[in-house]
Short mmCIF file of C-alpha atoms in Angstrom, two decimals:
data_model
loop_
_atom_site.label_atom_id
_atom_site.label_comp_id
_atom_site.label_asym_id
_atom_site.label_seq_id
_atom_site.Cartn_x
_atom_site.Cartn_y
_atom_site.Cartn_z
CA MET T 152 27.81 49.11 122.07
CA VAL T 153 28.31 52.08 119.98
CA LYS T 154 31.98 52.89 119.44
CA ILE T 155 33.32 56.35 118.68
CA CYS T 156 36.93 57.05 117.92
CA CYS T 157 38.55 60.40 117.69
CA ILE T 158 41.53 61.00 115.43
CA GLY T 159 43.62 63.75 117.31
CA ALA T 160 44.44 64.05 121.21
CA GLY T 161 44.96 67.74 121.40
CA TYR T 162 42.95 70.58 122.99
CA VAL T 163 39.57 69.61 121.32
CA GLY T 164 39.76 65.94 121.01
CA GLY T 165 41.06 65.23 124.46
CA PRO T 166 38.63 67.10 126.55
CA THR T 167 35.44 66.65 124.09
CA MET T 168 35.83 62.73 124.17
CA ALA T 169 36.55 62.65 127.98
CA VAL T 170 33.23 64.41 128.76
CA MET T 171 31.42 62.35 126.09
CA ALA T 172 32.69 59.25 127.83
CA LEU T 173 31.40 60.68 131.28
CA LYS T 174 28.15 61.47 129.83
CA CYS T 175 27.47 58.39 127.77
CA PRO T 176 28.48 55.53 129.93
CA GLU T 177 27.23 52.81 127.48
CA ILE T 178 29.41 54.23 124.49
CA GLU T 179 33.12 53.27 124.24
CA VAL T 180 35.26 56.14 123.40
CA ALA T 181 38.95 55.89 122.07
CA VAL T 182 41.09 58.91 121.41
CA VAL T 183 43.88 57.97 119.14
CA ASP T 184 46.98 60.20 118.00
CA ILE T 185 50.28 59.17 116.23
CA SER T 186 52.26 60.83 118.93
CA GLN T 187 53.49 58.42 121.55
CA PRO T 188 54.48 60.99 124.18
CA ARG T 189 51.06 62.92 124.00
CA ILE T 190 49.16 59.61 124.39
CA LYS T 191 51.47 58.45 127.18
CA ALA T 192 50.69 61.53 128.92
CA TRP T 193 46.99 61.14 128.49
CA ASN T 194 47.56 57.77 130.17
CA SER T 195 49.59 59.21 133.09
CA ASP T 196 48.71 61.63 136.12
CA CYS T 197 50.17 64.38 134.38
CA LEU T 198 48.10 65.26 131.47
CA PRO T 199 49.45 66.96 128.21
CA ILE T 200 47.15 69.88 128.59
CA TYR T 201 46.00 71.96 131.58
CA GLU T 202 42.37 72.75 131.47
CA PRO T 203 40.19 73.03 134.89
CA GLY T 204 38.21 70.06 135.84
CA LEU T 205 39.77 67.85 133.03
CA ASP T 206 41.98 65.90 135.24
CA ASP T 207 38.78 64.51 137.21
CA VAL T 208 36.96 63.63 134.21
CA VAL T 209 39.63 61.47 132.65
CA LYS T 210 40.33 59.71 135.78
CA GLN T 211 36.63 58.85 136.31
CA CYS T 212 36.36 57.14 132.71
CA ARG T 213 39.90 56.16 131.76
CA GLY T 214 40.09 52.27 131.37
CA LYS T 215 36.44 51.96 131.76
CA ASN T 216 34.94 53.60 128.47
CA LEU T 217 37.62 55.88 127.75
CA PHE T 218 40.80 55.10 126.01
CA PHE T 219 43.78 56.79 124.72
CA SER T 220 45.99 54.79 121.99
CA THR T 221 48.46 55.20 119.34
CA ASP T 222 46.93 52.20 117.59
CA VAL T 223 44.84 54.40 115.25
CA GLU T 224 44.00 51.89 112.45
CA LYS T 225 42.54 49.59 115.05
CA HIS T 226 40.28 51.73 116.62
CA VAL T 227 39.14 53.54 113.27
CA PHE T 228 38.18 49.95 112.14
CA GLU T 229 36.20 49.02 115.30
CA SER T 230 34.30 52.38 115.50
CA ASP T 231 30.81 53.46 114.16
CA ILE T 232 31.32 57.21 114.53
CA VAL T 233 34.80 58.78 113.87
CA PHE T 234 35.54 62.25 114.95
CA VAL T 235 38.54 64.06 113.02
CA SER T 236 40.27 66.56 115.12
CA VAL T 237 43.69 66.92 113.44
CA ASN T 238 45.30 70.31 112.90
CA THR T 239 44.32 72.49 110.05
CA PRO T 240 47.31 74.99 110.21
CA THR T 241 47.61 78.09 108.11
CA LYS T 242 49.72 77.37 105.06
CA THR T 243 53.31 78.58 105.04
CA GLN T 244 54.04 78.39 101.37
CA GLY T 245 52.40 77.72 98.02
CA LEU T 246 48.89 78.61 96.74
CA GLY T 247 47.25 80.79 99.79
CA ALA T 248 50.35 80.92 101.77
CA GLY T 249 49.78 82.96 105.20
CA LYS T 250 45.97 82.70 104.69
CA ALA T 251 44.59 79.37 103.45
CA ALA T 252 43.97 76.29 105.80
CA ASP T 253 46.54 73.47 105.15
CA LEU T 254 44.35 70.34 104.93
CA THR T 255 47.36 67.76 104.24
CA TYR T 256 46.40 66.11 107.63
CA TRP T 257 43.00 65.90 107.13
CA GLU T 258 43.22 64.35 103.89
CA SER T 259 45.74 61.87 105.24
CA ALA T 260 43.10 61.06 107.87
CA ALA T 261 40.13 60.46 105.38
CA ARG T 262 42.50 58.30 103.26
CA MET T 263 43.31 56.24 106.26
CA ILE T 264 39.63 55.95 107.25
CA ALA T 265 38.91 54.72 103.83
CA ASP T 266 41.78 52.14 103.73
CA VAL T 267 40.83 50.47 107.00
CA SER T 268 37.27 50.47 107.27
CA LYS T 269 35.32 47.36 106.41
CA SER T 270 31.99 48.73 107.82
CA SER T 271 29.80 51.82 107.27
CA LYS T 272 30.89 54.93 109.23
CA ILE T 273 29.88 58.44 109.97
CA VAL T 274 32.82 60.73 109.58
CA VAL T 275 32.48 64.02 111.88
CA GLU T 276 34.36 67.02 110.92
CA LYS T 277 35.72 68.38 114.46
CA SER T 278 38.65 70.27 113.21
CA THR T 279 37.77 73.90 112.00
CA VAL T 280 37.68 73.66 108.20
CA PRO T 281 37.09 75.76 105.11
CA VAL T 282 33.43 76.01 103.72
CA ARG T 283 32.98 72.80 101.43
CA THR T 284 35.83 70.66 102.89
CA ALA T 285 33.15 67.99 103.63
CA GLU T 286 32.55 67.76 99.70
CA ALA T 287 36.40 67.02 99.26
CA ILE T 288 36.61 64.77 102.08
CA GLU T 289 33.18 62.91 101.00
CA LYS T 290 34.97 62.68 97.35
CA ILE T 291 37.93 61.06 98.91
CA LEU T 292 35.98 58.48 100.97
CA THR T 293 33.58 57.71 98.03
CA HIS T 294 36.14 56.87 95.58
CA ASN T 295 38.23 54.76 97.82
CA SER T 296 35.26 53.35 99.71
CA LYS T 297 35.24 49.64 98.11
CA GLY T 298 31.31 49.83 98.41
CA ILE T 299 31.43 51.03 102.02
CA GLY T 300 28.85 53.72 102.97
CA PHE T 301 30.31 57.14 104.40
CA GLN T 302 28.14 59.96 105.83
CA ILE T 303 29.98 63.19 106.61
CA LEU T 304 28.81 65.58 109.28
CA SER T 305 30.33 68.90 110.43
CA ASN T 306 30.32 69.43 114.33
CA PRO T 307 32.40 72.48 114.93
CA GLU T 308 33.57 73.07 118.45
CA PHE T 309 32.81 76.15 120.29
CA LEU T 310 34.97 75.64 123.38
CA ALA T 311 36.75 78.63 125.36
CA GLU T 312 40.11 77.43 126.58
CA GLY T 313 40.05 77.88 130.56
CA THR T 314 36.41 76.89 130.63
CA ALA T 315 36.38 74.14 128.17
CA ILE T 316 34.90 71.44 130.67
CA LYS T 317 32.34 73.63 131.88
CA ASP T 318 31.46 74.62 128.08
CA LEU T 319 31.09 70.92 127.36
CA TYR T 320 28.91 70.31 130.28
CA ASN T 321 26.57 73.08 129.43
CA PRO T 322 27.14 74.27 125.81
CA ASP T 323 25.35 77.22 124.50
CA ARG T 324 24.53 75.18 121.31
CA VAL T 325 25.70 72.12 119.56
CA LEU T 326 26.03 72.36 116.16
CA ILE T 327 25.55 69.52 113.63
CA GLY T 328 25.44 69.93 109.95
CA GLY T 329 25.00 67.02 107.27
CA ARG T 330 23.46 66.33 103.90
CA ASP T 331 19.81 67.05 103.02
CA ASN T 332 19.03 63.47 101.91
CA ALA T 333 17.77 60.56 103.86
CA ALA T 334 20.95 58.98 104.66
CA GLY T 335 22.47 62.49 105.88
CA GLN T 336 19.31 62.92 108.23
CA LYS T 337 19.92 59.69 109.76
CA ALA T 338 23.60 60.39 110.51
CA ILE T 339 22.66 63.68 111.97
CA GLU T 340 20.15 61.89 114.39
CA ALA T 341 22.69 59.34 115.36
CA LEU T 342 25.05 62.04 116.48
CA ARG T 343 22.08 63.97 118.04
CA ASP T 344 21.20 61.12 120.06
CA VAL T 345 24.91 60.84 121.46
CA TYR T 346 24.69 64.71 122.56
CA ALA T 347 21.09 64.39 123.76
CA HIS T 348 22.40 62.21 126.83
CA TRP T 349 23.21 65.44 128.42
CA VAL T 350 22.55 68.46 125.97
CA PRO T 351 18.82 69.65 125.67
CA VAL T 352 17.36 68.80 122.24
CA GLU T 353 16.38 72.46 121.74
CA ARG T 354 20.02 73.36 121.97
CA ILE T 355 21.08 70.80 119.23
CA ILE T 356 21.15 72.98 116.07
CA CYS T 357 20.88 70.93 113.00
CA THR T 358 22.00 72.56 109.35
CA ASN T 359 23.28 71.71 106.05
CA LEU T 360 27.00 71.17 105.82
CA TRP T 361 28.07 74.07 104.32
CA SER T 362 26.21 76.24 107.21
CA ALA T 363 27.73 74.39 109.76
CA GLU T 364 31.27 74.71 108.57
CA LEU T 365 30.87 78.64 107.88
CA SER T 366 29.24 79.07 111.39
CA LYS T 367 32.34 78.19 112.99
CA LEU T 368 34.43 80.56 111.04
CA ALA T 369 31.89 83.29 111.34
CA ALA T 370 31.53 82.87 115.39
CA ASN T 371 35.32 83.33 115.72
CA ALA T 372 35.25 86.22 113.37
CA PHE T 373 32.68 88.00 115.27
CA LEU T 374 34.09 87.43 118.86
CA ALA T 375 37.64 88.63 117.43
CA GLN T 376 36.12 91.65 115.76
CA ARG T 377 34.65 92.86 119.27
CA ILE T 378 37.82 92.42 120.78
CA SER T 379 39.58 94.55 117.93
CA SER T 380 36.58 97.10 118.25
CA VAL T 381 37.28 97.67 121.92
CA ASN T 382 40.96 97.79 121.39
CA ALA T 383 40.88 100.21 118.74
CA MET T 384 38.53 102.27 121.07
CA SER T 385 41.13 101.92 123.82
CA ALA T 386 43.73 103.70 121.86
CA LEU T 387 41.11 106.53 121.52
CA CYS T 388 40.55 106.62 125.21
CA GLU T 389 44.21 107.07 125.94
CA ALA T 390 44.44 109.98 123.72
CA THR T 391 41.45 111.65 125.10
CA GLY T 392 41.54 110.81 128.67
CA ALA T 393 38.55 108.53 128.70
CA ASP T 394 38.49 105.14 130.43
CA VAL T 395 38.02 102.23 128.36
CA THR T 396 36.43 100.06 130.97
CA GLN T 397 33.88 102.79 131.82
CA VAL T 398 33.23 102.92 127.85
CA ALA T 399 32.85 99.32 127.59
CA HIS T 400 30.52 99.09 130.37
CA ALA T 401 28.25 101.88 129.18
CA VAL T 402 28.32 100.34 125.52
CA GLY T 403 27.82 96.69 126.93
CA THR T 404 24.51 97.39 128.98
CA ASP T 405 22.76 97.93 125.64
CA THR T 406 20.97 94.78 125.27
CA ARG T 407 21.66 94.86 121.55
CA ILE T 408 25.42 94.61 122.12
CA GLY T 409 26.05 92.86 125.35
CA PRO T 410 29.04 92.95 127.72
CA LYS T 411 30.94 90.00 126.67
CA PHE T 412 34.30 90.23 124.82
CA LEU T 413 34.47 93.94 125.48
CA ASN T 414 37.65 93.87 127.74
CA ALA T 415 40.39 96.01 126.47
CA SER T 416 43.66 94.29 126.15
CA VAL T 417 47.11 93.75 124.59
CA GLY T 418 45.36 91.60 121.98
CA PHE T 419 43.78 88.46 121.33
CA GLY T 420 45.26 85.28 121.02
CA GLY T 421 44.84 81.50 120.82
CA SER T 422 44.69 78.65 118.15
CA CYS T 423 41.47 79.86 116.33
CA PHE T 424 40.80 83.61 116.02
CA GLN T 425 43.49 84.67 113.71
CA LYS T 426 43.75 81.34 111.81
CA ASP T 427 40.19 81.36 111.34
CA ILE T 428 39.99 85.05 110.08
CA LEU T 429 42.76 84.47 107.55
CA ASN T 430 41.00 81.32 106.35
CA LEU T 431 37.72 83.41 106.04
CA ILE T 432 39.55 86.09 104.37
CA TYR T 433 40.88 83.57 101.68
CA ILE T 434 37.65 82.08 101.14
CA CYS T 435 36.18 85.70 100.36
CA GLU T 436 39.06 86.35 97.93
CA CYS T 437 38.51 83.18 96.23
CA ASN T 438 34.70 83.65 95.79
CA GLY T 439 35.50 87.43 94.33
CA LEU T 440 34.47 89.19 97.39
CA PRO T 441 37.39 91.59 97.91
CA GLU T 442 35.53 94.00 99.96
CA ALA T 443 34.38 91.54 102.55
CA ALA T 444 38.05 90.17 102.39
CA ASN T 445 39.34 93.74 103.24
CA TYR T 446 36.85 93.96 106.10
CA TRP T 447 38.12 90.93 108.07
CA LYS T 448 41.58 91.91 107.09
CA GLN T 449 41.16 94.93 109.39
CA VAL T 450 40.40 92.89 112.42
CA ILE T 451 43.87 91.38 112.14
CA LYS T 452 45.55 94.51 111.51
CA VAL T 453 43.98 96.17 114.69
CA ASN T 454 45.12 93.32 116.67
CA ASP T 455 48.75 93.52 115.36
CA TYR T 456 48.39 97.27 116.16
CA GLN T 457 47.59 96.49 119.61
CA LYS T 458 50.65 94.43 120.28
CA ILE T 459 52.77 96.96 118.50
CA ARG T 460 51.36 99.71 120.30
CA PHE T 461 51.86 98.18 123.72
CA ALA T 462 55.53 97.20 122.95
CA ASN T 463 56.37 100.74 121.70
CA ARG T 464 54.71 102.17 124.61
CA VAL T 465 57.21 100.26 126.83
CA VAL T 466 60.11 101.46 125.16
CA SER T 467 59.13 104.97 124.77
CA SER T 468 58.20 105.38 128.41
CA MET T 469 61.55 104.18 129.62
CA PHE T 470 63.44 107.02 127.97
CA ASN T 471 63.11 105.43 124.43
CA THR T 472 65.55 102.67 125.24
CA VAL T 473 65.08 99.28 127.08
CA SER T 474 68.72 98.06 125.69
CA GLY T 475 70.34 95.96 128.37
CA LYS T 476 67.36 96.69 131.06
CA LYS T 477 65.69 93.73 132.83
CA ILE T 478 61.88 93.67 131.91
CA ALA T 479 59.82 91.24 133.81
CA ILE T 480 57.18 89.41 131.94
CA LEU T 481 54.23 88.37 133.93
CA GLY T 482 52.14 85.75 132.12
CA PHE T 483 52.84 84.10 128.81
CA ALA T 484 49.66 81.95 128.01
CA PHE T 485 47.24 83.74 125.62
CA LYS T 486 44.44 83.87 128.41
CA LYS T 487 44.34 82.64 132.09
CA ASP T 488 43.48 79.17 133.23
CA THR T 489 45.28 77.49 130.23
CA GLY T 490 48.80 76.73 129.41
CA ASP T 491 48.13 77.26 125.68
CA THR T 492 50.48 79.66 124.05
CA ARG T 493 49.21 79.43 120.69
CA GLU T 494 49.26 82.91 118.91
CA THR T 495 49.56 84.66 122.31
CA PRO T 496 50.23 88.35 122.21
CA ALA T 497 53.14 87.61 124.67
CA ILE T 498 55.21 86.50 121.65
CA ASP T 499 55.12 89.29 119.71
CA VAL T 500 55.65 91.87 122.58
CA CYS T 501 58.63 90.00 123.88
CA ASN T 502 60.31 89.54 120.58
CA ARG T 503 59.89 93.11 119.93
CA LEU T 504 61.50 93.95 123.44
CA VAL T 505 64.10 91.45 122.43
CA ALA T 506 64.95 93.08 119.17
CA ASP T 507 65.43 96.33 121.22
CA LYS T 508 67.98 94.48 123.29
CA ALA T 509 65.76 94.01 126.35
CA LYS T 510 66.83 91.36 129.02
CA LEU T 511 63.52 89.36 129.83
CA SER T 512 62.50 87.54 132.92
CA ILE T 513 59.48 85.73 132.25
CA TYR T 514 56.90 83.88 134.76
CA ASP T 515 53.95 82.04 133.90
CA PRO T 516 52.26 79.51 136.44
CA GLN T 517 51.46 77.13 133.70
CA VAL T 518 53.72 77.41 130.89
CA LEU T 519 56.87 75.39 130.86
CA GLU T 520 60.22 77.15 129.93
CA GLU T 521 60.99 74.91 127.14
CA GLN T 522 57.73 76.11 125.46
CA ILE T 523 58.22 79.88 125.91
CA ILE T 524 61.93 79.28 124.42
CA ARG T 525 60.25 77.36 121.57
CA ASP T 526 57.65 79.98 120.87
CA LEU T 527 60.10 82.77 120.80
CA SER T 528 62.29 81.04 118.46
CA MET T 529 59.73 79.77 115.86
CA ALA T 530 58.70 81.06 112.62
CA ARG T 531 55.13 82.22 112.19
CA PHE T 532 52.30 79.65 111.55
CA ASP T 533 54.73 76.96 112.41
CA TRP T 534 53.26 76.18 115.84
CA ASP T 535 50.43 74.27 114.38
CA HIS T 536 52.69 72.00 112.35
CA PRO T 537 54.24 68.67 113.64
CA VAL T 538 57.59 69.30 115.72
CA PRO T 539 59.88 67.86 113.25
CA LEU T 540 58.47 70.47 110.55
CA GLN T 541 58.97 73.36 112.84
CA GLN T 542 61.69 75.81 111.93
CA ILE T 543 63.55 77.01 114.94
CA LYS T 544 65.73 80.22 114.61
CA ALA T 545 69.33 79.00 114.39
CA GLU T 546 70.72 81.94 116.70
CA GLY T 547 68.29 81.37 119.63
CA ILE T 548 67.39 83.94 122.12
CA SER T 549 68.37 82.22 125.29
CA GLU T 550 71.13 84.89 126.27
CA GLN T 551 68.19 87.68 126.50
CA VAL T 552 65.45 85.52 128.04
CA ASN T 553 65.21 83.86 131.47
CA VAL T 554 62.28 81.71 132.56
CA VAL T 555 61.84 81.78 136.31
CA SER T 556 59.72 80.13 138.76
CA ASP T 557 57.94 83.21 140.49
CA ALA T 558 56.61 86.71 140.15
CA TYR T 559 59.11 88.16 142.78
CA GLU T 560 62.11 86.53 141.04
CA ALA T 561 60.97 87.76 137.69
CA THR T 562 60.79 91.37 139.01
CA LYS T 563 63.72 91.64 141.32
CA ASP T 564 66.03 94.54 139.78
CA ALA T 565 63.66 94.97 136.89
CA HIS T 566 63.29 98.19 135.56
CA GLY T 567 59.63 97.52 134.26
CA LEU T 568 57.05 94.68 134.38
CA CYS T 569 54.44 93.76 131.98
CA VAL T 570 51.38 92.07 132.61
CA LEU T 571 50.41 89.87 129.65
CA THR T 572 48.07 87.38 131.08
CA GLU T 573 45.37 87.96 133.46
CA TRP T 574 46.03 85.30 135.93
CA ASP T 575 44.11 85.88 139.24
CA GLU T 576 47.43 85.64 141.15
CA PHE T 577 48.68 88.52 139.66
CA LYS T 578 46.06 90.88 141.28
CA SER T 579 47.11 89.77 145.03
CA LEU T 580 50.89 90.16 144.69
CA ASP T 581 52.63 92.13 147.20
CA PHE T 582 53.45 95.17 144.81
CA LYS T 583 55.14 97.05 147.88
CA LYS T 584 57.66 94.26 148.13
CA ILE T 585 58.13 94.18 144.15
CA PHE T 586 58.66 98.20 144.29
CA ASP T 587 61.14 97.90 146.90
CA ASN T 588 63.17 95.41 144.75
CA MET T 589 62.91 97.01 141.43
CA GLN T 590 65.01 99.57 139.81
CA LYS T 591 63.87 103.39 139.95
CA PRO T 592 61.68 104.63 138.45
CA ALA T 593 59.79 101.57 138.30
CA PHE T 594 57.08 100.90 135.51
CA VAL T 595 54.25 98.82 135.60
CA PHE T 596 52.61 97.99 131.83
CA ASP T 597 49.24 96.45 132.50
CA GLY T 598 48.03 94.67 129.31
CA ARG T 599 45.10 93.04 130.78
CA ASN T 600 43.83 95.66 133.15
CA VAL T 601 44.40 93.49 136.38
CA VAL T 602 46.23 95.72 138.72
CA ASP T 603 44.77 98.53 140.64
CA ALA T 604 46.61 101.53 139.17
CA VAL T 605 45.76 104.16 141.99
CA LYS T 606 47.12 101.62 144.79
CA LEU T 607 50.33 101.30 142.60
CA ARG T 608 50.81 104.97 141.89
CA GLU T 609 50.62 105.62 145.72
CA ILE T 610 53.29 102.82 146.26
CA GLY T 611 55.62 105.05 143.70
CA PHE T 612 55.09 102.86 140.25
CA ILE T 613 54.70 104.83 137.03
CA VAL T 614 51.67 102.69 135.63
CA TYR T 615 50.34 102.27 132.21
CA SER T 616 47.15 100.48 131.69
CA ILE T 617 45.39 99.65 128.26
CA GLY T 618 42.80 102.49 127.58
CA LYS T 619 42.83 104.26 130.79
CA PRO T 620 43.87 107.69 131.60
CA LEU T 621 47.60 108.19 131.07
CA ASP T 622 49.92 108.79 134.02
CA SER T 623 51.42 112.31 133.83
CA TRP T 624 54.78 110.86 133.13
CA LEU T 625 53.35 109.03 130.28
CA LYS T 626 51.83 112.08 128.62
CA ASP T 627 54.97 113.56 127.81
CA MET T 628 56.31 110.32 126.15
CA PRO T 629 53.70 109.26 123.48
CA ALA T 630 53.86 105.87 122.09
CA VAL T 631 55.74 105.78 118.85
CA VAL T 632 53.77 103.75 116.10
#
């Protein structure tokens, strides 16, 4: 029996290995992590992450050919293929701080693999890593191998949270990069054979190592670029009276462009987009390509601009002050159908409103109060480091932030409400009931374009929707940027 071990039981490792176990019943799959609480959750009825369909997959395979364990060395020792899916956070200090990826956890994993291995193994990069990381890992394994053979492959993930299981069942492509020599090609074939259990062979793309590593960064950069492009256009739409939804539809019908990732919003979030673009910027700079680096910097700048612009619109619309006012925040996760809050735009919007002394009442159907408070109290980039290393603001923000259990409680007696995640339930709320229980004038700031602005205005709300023609009230109170 082929044995696979994945180091890292997070958003990538857990779902990916669960589907692999389901589709390859003759392969034993172990997911290992040093975090006991995380592994305990994977072995319970309450999984550590929310992803539609994940619970069913895990329950079908767990205890049969899918195992979750903290005994990292044992399962690495026994495995034929080792996936490494550890964090590669943005460095917070030292050379490349604020841009470069921190490969501390990857290097530790590589050294541990070399230490415990007694047989040849295929080591697979599953984390998003800088170009030529495989070369560094290869050197660590080779110089500590004790005569054991290791082959390094790059197999980046292209999952979208909220649809991860669907994406794993039916991926657009599976990318495998390896060395161009005979041993490298044999390793590529071995991993391709695993995926071929359920993925059509024509969708399995095989490249050299460097192309696979760069392709992941490039894919995320291109997707983020599209979001920043439509968000930059949304500001112009508001200034001219155009409707960004109509503009995006017209642009998206061009087959050379296509309709995906053209929804204007308060900004992109998630664990990858900003981190990977910052990494790409650093790589460009290190290779003497400042013009290319500056191009990608602008994608980040537009995203930051969109979040600032939204928060400023809230303040300026409400008589240029939110001090002491209750503002309801509907949605905190970075997108619907996930509980993930990493780099969510809600963090920046909420922190700016808190800085203006607003009283926030936050509701999200999947994000726990503890996580929200931690996110709003944490230093930038710390979310991707282990909890003991995270720096939490000493003063805290609990006096200005209240996390509640439903949208109606959040909006009761509020002066305004902000929609920051496109959860489906927000489209079907009883807005007449909400309006009756809010302070007047009652404001709605829709950062995801999910509400019916026309109906809300008929009820009596003053409505701001990203990239849409401005409410007459708002035309006289432009956002200060």
